[in-house]
PDB file of C-alpha atoms in Angstrom:
ATOM      1  CA  MET A   1     -22.363  -3.309  19.623  1.00 31.00           C
ATOM      2  CA  SER A   2     -19.078  -2.443  20.526  1.00 42.00           C
ATOM      3  CA  ALA A   3     -18.334   0.294  18.036  1.00 46.00           C
ATOM      4  CA  LYS A   4     -20.407   3.252  16.183  1.00 43.00           C
ATOM      5  CA  THR A   5     -20.022   5.591  14.141  1.00 41.00           C
ATOM      6  CA  THR A   6     -20.311   9.451  14.715  1.00 42.00           C
ATOM      7  CA  ASP A   7     -19.821  12.591  12.725  1.00 48.00           C
ATOM      8  CA  LYS A   8     -16.677  12.938  14.388  1.00 54.00           C
ATOM      9  CA  SER A   9     -14.784   9.579  15.014  1.00 74.00           C
ATOM     10  CA  ILE A  10     -15.772   6.180  15.501  1.00 91.00           C
ATOM     11  CA  VAL A  11     -16.329   5.399  19.430  1.00 94.00           C
ATOM     12  CA  LEU A  12     -14.972   2.135  20.957  1.00 96.00           C
ATOM     13  CA  ASN A  13     -16.015   1.007  24.066  1.00 96.00           C
ATOM     14  CA  THR A  14     -13.297  -0.112  26.269  1.00 96.00           C
ATOM     15  CA  GLU A  15     -12.364  -2.211  29.416  1.00 94.00           C
ATOM     16  CA  THR A  16     -10.035  -1.230  32.161  1.00 92.00           C
ATOM     17  CA  ARG A  17      -6.911  -3.426  31.957  1.00 89.00           C
ATOM     18  CA  GLU A  18      -6.322  -4.510  35.653  1.00 82.00           C
ATOM     19  CA  GLN A  19      -2.927  -6.357  35.230  1.00 81.00           C
ATOM     20  CA  SER A  20       0.102  -5.326  32.869  1.00 80.00           C
ATOM     21  CA  GLY A  21       2.946  -7.947  31.428  1.00 85.00           C
ATOM     22  CA  SER A  22       2.862 -10.257  28.695  1.00 88.00           C
ATOM     23  CA  ALA A  23       1.175 -12.982  30.402  1.00 90.00           C
ATOM     24  CA  ALA A  24      -2.353 -10.561  31.313  1.00 89.00           C
ATOM     25  CA  SER A  25      -1.618  -9.401  27.518  1.00 91.00           C
ATOM     26  CA  ARG A  26      -2.238 -13.456  26.499  1.00 91.00           C
ATOM     27  CA  ARG A  27      -5.173 -13.667  28.582  1.00 92.00           C
ATOM     28  CA  ALA A  28      -6.975 -10.652  27.227  1.00 93.00           C
ATOM     29  CA  ARG A  29      -5.988 -11.985  23.494  1.00 93.00           C
ATOM     30  CA  ARG A  30      -7.872 -15.408  24.242  1.00 93.00           C
ATOM     31  CA  ALA A  31     -10.620 -13.882  25.735  1.00 94.00           C
ATOM     32  CA  GLY A  32     -11.358 -11.769  22.675  1.00 94.00           C
ATOM     33  CA  ARG A  33      -9.883  -8.412  23.144  1.00 95.00           C
ATOM     34  CA  VAL A  34      -6.897  -6.511  22.429  1.00 96.00           C
ATOM     35  CA  PRO A  35      -4.572  -4.823  24.671  1.00 96.00           C
ATOM     36  CA  VAL A  36      -4.298  -0.741  24.231  1.00 96.00           C
ATOM     37  CA  GLU A  37      -2.712   1.964  25.487  1.00 95.00           C
ATOM     38  CA  ILE A  38      -3.195   5.700  25.738  1.00 96.00           C
ATOM     39  CA  TYR A  39      -1.138   8.232  26.468  1.00 95.00           C
ATOM     40  CA  GLY A  40       0.113  11.889  25.636  1.00 94.00           C
ATOM     41  CA  HIS A  41      -1.263  15.759  26.701  1.00 92.00           C
ATOM     42  CA  GLY A  42       0.593  15.360  30.278  1.00 92.00           C
ATOM     43  CA  LYS A  43      -2.223  13.065  31.673  1.00 93.00           C
ATOM     44  CA  ALA A  44      -0.923   9.508  32.657  1.00 94.00           C
ATOM     45  CA  ASN A  45      -0.875   6.867  30.304  1.00 94.00           C
ATOM     46  CA  VAL A  46      -4.215   4.328  30.681  1.00 94.00           C
ATOM     47  CA  SER A  47      -4.003   0.525  29.903  1.00 94.00           C
ATOM     48  CA  LEU A  48      -7.618  -0.907  28.361  1.00 95.00           C
ATOM     49  CA  THR A  49      -8.470  -3.499  26.284  1.00 96.00           C
ATOM     50  CA  ILE A  50     -11.017  -3.381  23.430  1.00 97.00           C
ATOM     51  CA  ASP A  51     -13.322  -6.031  21.616  1.00 97.00           C
ATOM     52  CA  ALA A  52     -11.035  -7.243  18.907  1.00 95.00           C
ATOM     53  CA  HIS A  53     -13.575  -7.816  16.411  1.00 95.00           C
ATOM     54  CA  ALA A  54     -14.904  -4.126  16.888  1.00 96.00           C
ATOM     55  CA  LEU A  55     -11.397  -2.991  16.686  1.00 96.00           C
ATOM     56  CA  GLY A  56     -10.546  -4.875  13.368  1.00 94.00           C
ATOM     57  CA  LEU A  57     -13.287  -3.386  11.943  1.00 94.00           C
ATOM     58  CA  ALA A  58     -12.648   0.116  12.965  1.00 94.00           C
ATOM     59  CA  LEU A  59      -8.840   0.159  11.657  1.00 93.00           C
ATOM     60  CA  ASN A  60     -10.107  -0.722   8.152  1.00 91.00           C
ATOM     61  CA  THR A  61     -11.944   2.489   7.914  1.00 90.00           C
ATOM     62  CA  PRO A  62     -10.764   6.009   6.753  1.00 87.00           C
ATOM     63  CA  ALA A  63     -11.233   7.052  10.521  1.00 89.00           C
ATOM     64  CA  GLN A  64      -8.414   8.714  11.741  1.00 91.00           C
ATOM     65  CA  VAL A  65     -10.209  10.274  15.406  1.00 93.00           C
ATOM     66  CA  PHE A  66     -11.470   7.711  17.320  1.00 95.00           C
ATOM     67  CA  THR A  67     -13.372   8.474  20.568  1.00 95.00           C
ATOM     68  CA  LEU A  68     -12.120   5.808  23.469  1.00 96.00           C
ATOM     69  CA  ASP A  69     -15.490   5.284  25.898  1.00 95.00           C
ATOM     70  CA  MET A  70     -14.186   4.338  29.312  1.00 92.00           C
ATOM     71  CA  GLY A  71     -17.638   4.395  31.186  1.00 86.00           C
ATOM     72  CA  GLY A  72     -19.023   7.700  30.918  1.00 83.00           C
ATOM     73  CA  LYS A  73     -15.417   9.080  30.238  1.00 91.00           C
ATOM     74  CA  SER A  74     -14.469   9.173  26.837  1.00 93.00           C
ATOM     75  CA  GLU A  75     -10.899  10.399  25.402  1.00 93.00           C
ATOM     76  CA  SER A  76     -10.659  11.317  21.766  1.00 95.00           C
ATOM     77  CA  CYS A  77      -7.452   9.816  19.802  1.00 96.00           C
ATOM     78  CA  LEU A  78      -5.400   9.048  17.013  1.00 95.00           C
ATOM     79  CA  VAL A  79      -3.795   5.602  15.980  1.00 94.00           C
ATOM     80  CA  LYS A  80      -0.280   5.993  16.693  1.00 94.00           C
ATOM     81  CA  GLU A  81       0.937   2.491  16.235  1.00 94.00           C
ATOM     82  CA  VAL A  82      -0.258  -1.213  15.791  1.00 94.00           C
ATOM     83  CA  GLN A  83       1.546  -4.186  16.308  1.00 93.00           C
ATOM     84  CA  SER A  84       0.223  -7.597  14.402  1.00 92.00           C
ATOM     85  CA  ALA A  85       0.936 -11.418  14.190  1.00 88.00           C
ATOM     86  CA  THR A  86       2.731 -12.189  11.584  1.00 75.00           C
ATOM     87  CA  PHE A  87       0.861 -11.505   7.862  1.00 76.00           C
ATOM     88  CA  GLY A  88      -1.239  -9.043  10.174  1.00 69.00           C
ATOM     89  CA  GLN A  89      -3.993 -11.184  10.865  1.00 79.00           C
ATOM     90  CA  GLN A  90      -4.180 -10.632  14.376  1.00 89.00           C
ATOM     91  CA  ILE A  91      -4.028  -7.447  16.152  1.00 94.00           C
ATOM     92  CA  LEU A  92      -1.711  -7.653  18.990  1.00 95.00           C
ATOM     93  CA  HIS A  93      -1.792  -4.521  20.751  1.00 95.00           C
ATOM     94  CA  VAL A  94      -2.615  -0.786  19.428  1.00 96.00           C
ATOM     95  CA  ASP A  95      -1.114   3.019  21.039  1.00 97.00           C
ATOM     96  CA  PHE A  96      -3.106   5.823  20.755  1.00 97.00           C
ATOM     97  CA  ALA A  97      -2.367   9.189  21.168  1.00 96.00           C
ATOM     98  CA  ARG A  98      -4.908  11.613  22.891  1.00 96.00           C
ATOM     99  CA  VAL A  99      -5.963  14.421  20.870  1.00 95.00           C
ATOM    100  CA  ASP A 100      -7.407  18.254  21.483  1.00 94.00           C
ATOM    101  CA  LEU A 101     -10.083  18.247  18.635  1.00 92.00           C
ATOM    102  CA  SER A 102      -9.137  22.226  17.587  1.00 93.00           C
ATOM    103  CA  GLU A 103      -5.704  21.382  17.603  1.00 94.00           C
ATOM    104  CA  GLU A 104      -3.516  20.842  14.437  1.00 96.00           C
ATOM    105  CA  VAL A 105      -2.070  17.511  13.930  1.00 95.00           C
ATOM    106  CA  GLU A 106      -0.002  15.746  11.126  1.00 94.00           C
ATOM    107  CA  VAL A 107      -1.677  12.213   9.092  1.00 94.00           C
ATOM    108  CA  GLU A 108      -1.580  10.443   6.155  1.00 94.00           C
ATOM    109  CA  ILE A 109      -4.342  10.885   3.913  1.00 95.00           C
ATOM    110  CA  GLN A 110      -5.534   8.020   1.094  1.00 95.00           C
ATOM    111  CA  LEU A 111      -5.620   9.523  -2.775  1.00 97.00           C
ATOM    112  CA  GLU A 112      -8.284   8.498  -4.776  1.00 97.00           C
ATOM    113  CA  PHE A 113      -7.439   8.802  -8.375  1.00 97.00           C
ATOM    114  CA  THR A 114      -9.973  10.501 -10.981  1.00 97.00           C
ATOM    115  CA  GLY A 115     -10.245  10.694 -14.588  1.00 97.00           C
ATOM    116  CA  ARG A 116      -8.461   8.914 -17.248  1.00 96.00           C
ATOM    117  CA  ALA A 117      -4.910  10.214 -18.051  1.00 97.00           C
ATOM    118  CA  LYS A 118      -3.990  12.042 -21.550  1.00 96.00           C
ATOM    119  CA  GLY A 119      -1.275   9.931 -21.834  1.00 96.00           C
ATOM    120  CA  VAL A 120      -2.807   7.032 -21.003  1.00 96.00           C
ATOM    121  CA  VAL A 121      -5.942   7.715 -23.629  1.00 96.00           C
ATOM    122  CA  GLU A 122      -4.171   9.651 -26.443  1.00 95.00           C
ATOM    123  CA  ASP A 123      -0.595   7.735 -26.579  1.00 93.00           C
ATOM    124  CA  GLY A 124      -1.359   4.397 -24.765  1.00 95.00           C
ATOM    125  CA  GLY A 125       0.950   4.925 -21.463  1.00 95.00           C
ATOM    126  CA  THR A 126       0.721   3.206 -18.543  1.00 96.00           C
ATOM    127  CA  MET A 127       0.176   5.388 -15.312  1.00 97.00           C
ATOM    128  CA  VAL A 128       2.085   4.586 -12.660  1.00 97.00           C
ATOM    129  CA  VAL A 129       1.179   5.661  -9.128  1.00 98.00           C
ATOM    130  CA  HIS A 130       4.337   6.509  -6.840  1.00 97.00           C
ATOM    131  CA  HIS A 131       2.770   7.647  -3.397  1.00 97.00           C
ATOM    132  CA  PRO A 132      -1.211   6.247  -2.817  1.00 97.00           C
ATOM    133  CA  THR A 133      -1.304   8.780   0.119  1.00 97.00           C
ATOM    134  CA  VAL A 134      -0.134  12.233   0.918  1.00 97.00           C
ATOM    135  CA  SER A 135       1.016  13.809   4.447  1.00 97.00           C
ATOM    136  CA  VAL A 136      -0.829  16.542   5.345  1.00 97.00           C
ATOM    137  CA  LYS A 137      -1.340  18.989   8.368  1.00 97.00           C
ATOM    138  CA  CYS A 138      -5.184  19.910   9.641  1.00 96.00           C
ATOM    139  CA  ARG A 139      -7.499  20.339  12.567  1.00 95.00           C
ATOM    140  CA  ALA A 140      -8.017  16.882  14.341  1.00 94.00           C
ATOM    141  CA  ASP A 141     -11.833  17.741  13.798  1.00 90.00           C
ATOM    142  CA  SER A 142     -11.042  18.271   9.951  1.00 92.00           C
ATOM    143  CA  ILE A 143      -9.079  15.246   9.127  1.00 93.00           C
ATOM    144  CA  PRO A 144     -10.622  14.214   5.222  1.00 93.00           C
ATOM    145  CA  GLU A 145     -11.191  10.547   4.807  1.00 91.00           C
ATOM    146  CA  VAL A 146      -9.761  10.177   1.150  1.00 93.00           C
ATOM    147  CA  ILE A 147      -8.568  13.527  -0.885  1.00 96.00           C
ATOM    148  CA  ALA A 148      -9.347  13.411  -4.826  1.00 96.00           C
ATOM    149  CA  VAL A 149      -6.833  13.731  -7.326  1.00 97.00           C
ATOM    150  CA  ASP A 150      -7.413  13.902 -11.097  1.00 97.00           C
ATOM    151  CA  VAL A 151      -4.908  12.479 -13.052  1.00 97.00           C
ATOM    152  CA  THR A 152      -6.742  13.765 -16.589  1.00 97.00           C
ATOM    153  CA  ASP A 153      -4.245  16.309 -17.727  1.00 96.00           C
ATOM    154  CA  ILE A 154      -1.446  13.885 -16.912  1.00 97.00           C
ATOM    155  CA  GLU A 155       1.087  13.857 -20.367  1.00 97.00           C
ATOM    156  CA  ILE A 156       3.160  10.900 -21.164  1.00 96.00           C
ATOM    157  CA  GLY A 157       6.338  11.650 -20.012  1.00 96.00           C
ATOM    158  CA  HIS A 158       4.636  13.889 -17.089  1.00 97.00           C
ATOM    159  CA  ALA A 159       3.787  13.512 -13.204  1.00 97.00           C
ATOM    160  CA  LEU A 160       1.585  15.273 -10.947  1.00 98.00           C
ATOM    161  CA  HIS A 161       3.829  16.452  -7.825  1.00 98.00           C
ATOM    162  CA  ALA A 162       2.779  16.951  -3.999  1.00 97.00           C
ATOM    163  CA  GLY A 163       2.575  20.683  -4.530  1.00 97.00           C
ATOM    164  CA  GLU A 164      -0.130  20.888  -7.213  1.00 97.00           C
ATOM    165  CA  ILE A 165      -3.064  18.457  -5.336  1.00 97.00           C
ATOM    166  CA  GLN A 166      -5.939  20.526  -4.585  1.00 96.00           C
ATOM    167  CA  PHE A 167      -6.177  19.958  -0.706  1.00 96.00           C
ATOM    168  CA  PRO A 168      -9.408  20.857   0.893  1.00 94.00           C
ATOM    169  CA  PRO A 169      -9.919  23.800   2.588  1.00 95.00           C
ATOM    170  CA  GLY A 170      -8.194  23.862   6.057  1.00 95.00           C
ATOM    171  CA  VAL A 171      -5.750  21.232   4.789  1.00 96.00           C
ATOM    172  CA  LYS A 172      -2.166  21.628   3.701  1.00 97.00           C
ATOM    173  CA  LEU A 173       0.718  19.277   2.742  1.00 97.00           C
ATOM    174  CA  ASP A 174       2.528  18.521   5.364  1.00 97.00           C
ATOM    175  CA  GLU A 175       6.347  19.835   3.912  1.00 96.00           C
ATOM    176  CA  HIS A 176       8.420  18.271   6.927  1.00 95.00           C
ATOM    177  CA  GLU A 177       7.283  15.057   6.099  1.00 96.00           C
ATOM    178  CA  MET A 178       7.028  15.039   1.923  1.00 97.00           C
ATOM    179  CA  ASP A 179       8.274  17.821  -0.301  1.00 97.00           C
ATOM    180  CA  SER A 180       6.198  19.614  -2.750  1.00 97.00           C
ATOM    181  CA  ASP A 181       8.082  18.453  -5.434  1.00 97.00           C
ATOM    182  CA  THR A 182       7.526  14.524  -4.383  1.00 97.00           C
ATOM    183  CA  GLN A 183       5.989  12.623  -7.363  1.00 97.00           C
ATOM    184  CA  ILE A 184       2.531  11.397  -7.029  1.00 98.00           C
ATOM    185  CA  VAL A 185       1.611   9.836 -10.021  1.00 98.00           C
ATOM    186  CA  GLY A 186       2.690   9.869 -13.378  1.00 98.00           C
ATOM    187  CA  VAL A 187       1.856   8.392 -16.880  1.00 97.00           C
ATOM    188  CA  VAL A 188       4.797   6.254 -18.630  1.00 96.00           C
ATOM    189  CA  ALA A 189       6.004   5.211 -22.134  1.00 94.00           C
ATOM    190  CA  PRO A 190       4.717   1.863 -23.013  1.00 87.00           C
ATOM    191  CA  LYS A 191       7.703  -0.568 -23.249  1.00 81.00           C
ATOM    192  CA  ALA A 192       8.695  -1.335 -26.984  1.00 71.00           C
ATOM    193  CA  GLU A 193       8.327  -4.819 -27.717  1.00 68.00           C
ATOM    194  CA  GLU A 194      11.574  -6.778 -28.022  1.00 67.00           C
ATOM    195  CA  PRO A 195      11.804  -8.454 -31.700  1.00 66.00           C
ATOM    196  CA  GLU A 196      12.288 -12.086 -31.214  1.00 67.00           C
ATOM    197  CA  ALA A 197      15.743 -13.630 -31.699  1.00 62.00           C
ATOM    198  CA  GLU A 198      16.644 -15.786 -34.788  1.00 60.00           C
ATOM    199  CA  GLU A 199      17.539 -19.531 -34.056  1.00 56.00           C
ATOM    200  CA  GLU A 200      21.461 -19.706 -35.350  1.00 56.00           C
ATOM    201  CA  GLY A 201      23.293 -22.459 -36.266  1.00 53.00           C
ATOM    202  CA  VAL A 202      20.095 -24.536 -37.998  1.00 51.00           C
ATOM    203  CA  GLU A 203      21.101 -25.511 -41.623  1.00 52.00           C
ATOM    204  CA  GLY A 204      18.760 -26.457 -44.050  1.00 49.00           C
ATOM    205  CA  VAL A 205      15.123 -26.712 -44.215  1.00 49.00           C
ATOM    206  CA  GLU A 206      13.294 -27.828 -41.257  1.00 51.00           C
ATOM    207  CA  GLY A 207      11.701 -31.277 -42.782  1.00 50.00           C
ATOM    208  CA  GLU A 208      13.517 -31.707 -45.884  1.00 54.00           C
ATOM    209  CA  ALA A 209      15.189 -35.661 -46.160  1.00 53.00           C
ATOM    210  CA  PRO A 210      18.614 -36.344 -46.550  1.00 52.00           C
ATOM    211  CA  ALA A 211      19.921 -36.582 -50.101  1.00 52.00           C
ATOM    212  CA  GLU A 212      19.775 -40.579 -51.582  1.00 53.00           C
ATOM    213  CA  GLY A 213      23.033 -41.984 -50.551  1.00 51.00           C
ATOM    214  CA  ALA A 214      24.395 -39.552 -47.509  1.00 49.00           C
ATOM    215  CA  ALA A 215      22.829 -41.792 -44.364  1.00 47.00           C
ATOM    216  CA  GLU A 216      24.516 -41.178 -41.346  1.00 49.00           C
ATOM    217  CA  GLY A 217      28.212 -41.995 -41.183  1.00 47.00           C
ATOM    218  CA  GLU A 218      28.113 -43.096 -44.596  1.00 49.00           C
ATOM    219  CA  ALA A 219      30.286 -40.879 -47.104  1.00 47.00           C
ATOM    220  CA  LYS A 220      29.441 -39.172 -50.084  1.00 50.00           C
ATOM    221  CA  PRO A 221      31.354 -39.573 -53.255  1.00 49.00           C
ATOM    222  CA  GLU A 222      33.012 -36.872 -55.109  1.00 49.00           C
ATOM    223  CA  ASP A 223      30.833 -35.266 -57.727  1.00 51.00           C
ATOM    224  CA  GLY A 224      30.782 -37.599 -60.549  1.00 49.00           C
ATOM    225  CA  GLY A 225      33.310 -40.296 -59.105  1.00 51.00           C
ATOM    226  CA  GLU A 226      32.325 -43.948 -57.812  1.00 52.00           C
ATOM    227  CA  PRO A 227      32.139 -44.674 -54.202  1.00 51.00           C
ATOM    228  CA  GLU A 228      35.382 -46.007 -52.774  1.00 53.00           C
ATOM    229  CA  LYS A 229      35.441 -50.073 -52.802  1.00 51.00           C
ATOM    230  CA  LYS A 230      37.269 -51.590 -49.527  1.00 50.00           C
ATOM    231  CA  GLU A 231      40.168 -54.129 -50.489  1.00 51.00           C
ATOM    232  CA  ASP A 232      39.319 -57.631 -49.023  1.00 46.00           C
TER     233      ASP A 232
END
């Protein structure tokens, strides 16, 4: 196994990347590995590779902090940038930033909406999610996987704002990234059904046969008169 879960983070085994450049990166990808870079905290950058499958699984978890094992030495890191191929089917490169687990960090946390909004249940409204994530500040060792948001009391025409979210202890809204009055989720009124447009310009009743002697192209005689006879 190249990846395992601990109480604090996911551990990823790495290998040193001896060569840099696009050609070396392509060789690493062909070998099933992803080139990565570690930087920050006043230390020199380190170029590594990680097993592509293990890295893909790790990045698809709610984890925010990753421990990169470099053969006996390890670094706690946050993901800063992921470069992917078209449609995100292949990870091309990842940048990791070193982090001290006791320091405060700014991260995006997935929101989990619970309950059924009053405006939906009682008035037939539609719940609209404006932001599925929220920007927060907290210690690196206290980053929550998700934050639950109860939508039960939201009435039709109303919304819950970022400043109204009940954050876990030690977690607070990062107001440099998201204002407290930012709408997170709301309930809107149902759309009124549009009346069906009536067909215009249709004369008579559908299926009604034409009057006797009123075939197409034949002139109708005036009431009480005889059809005009043509002279030879």
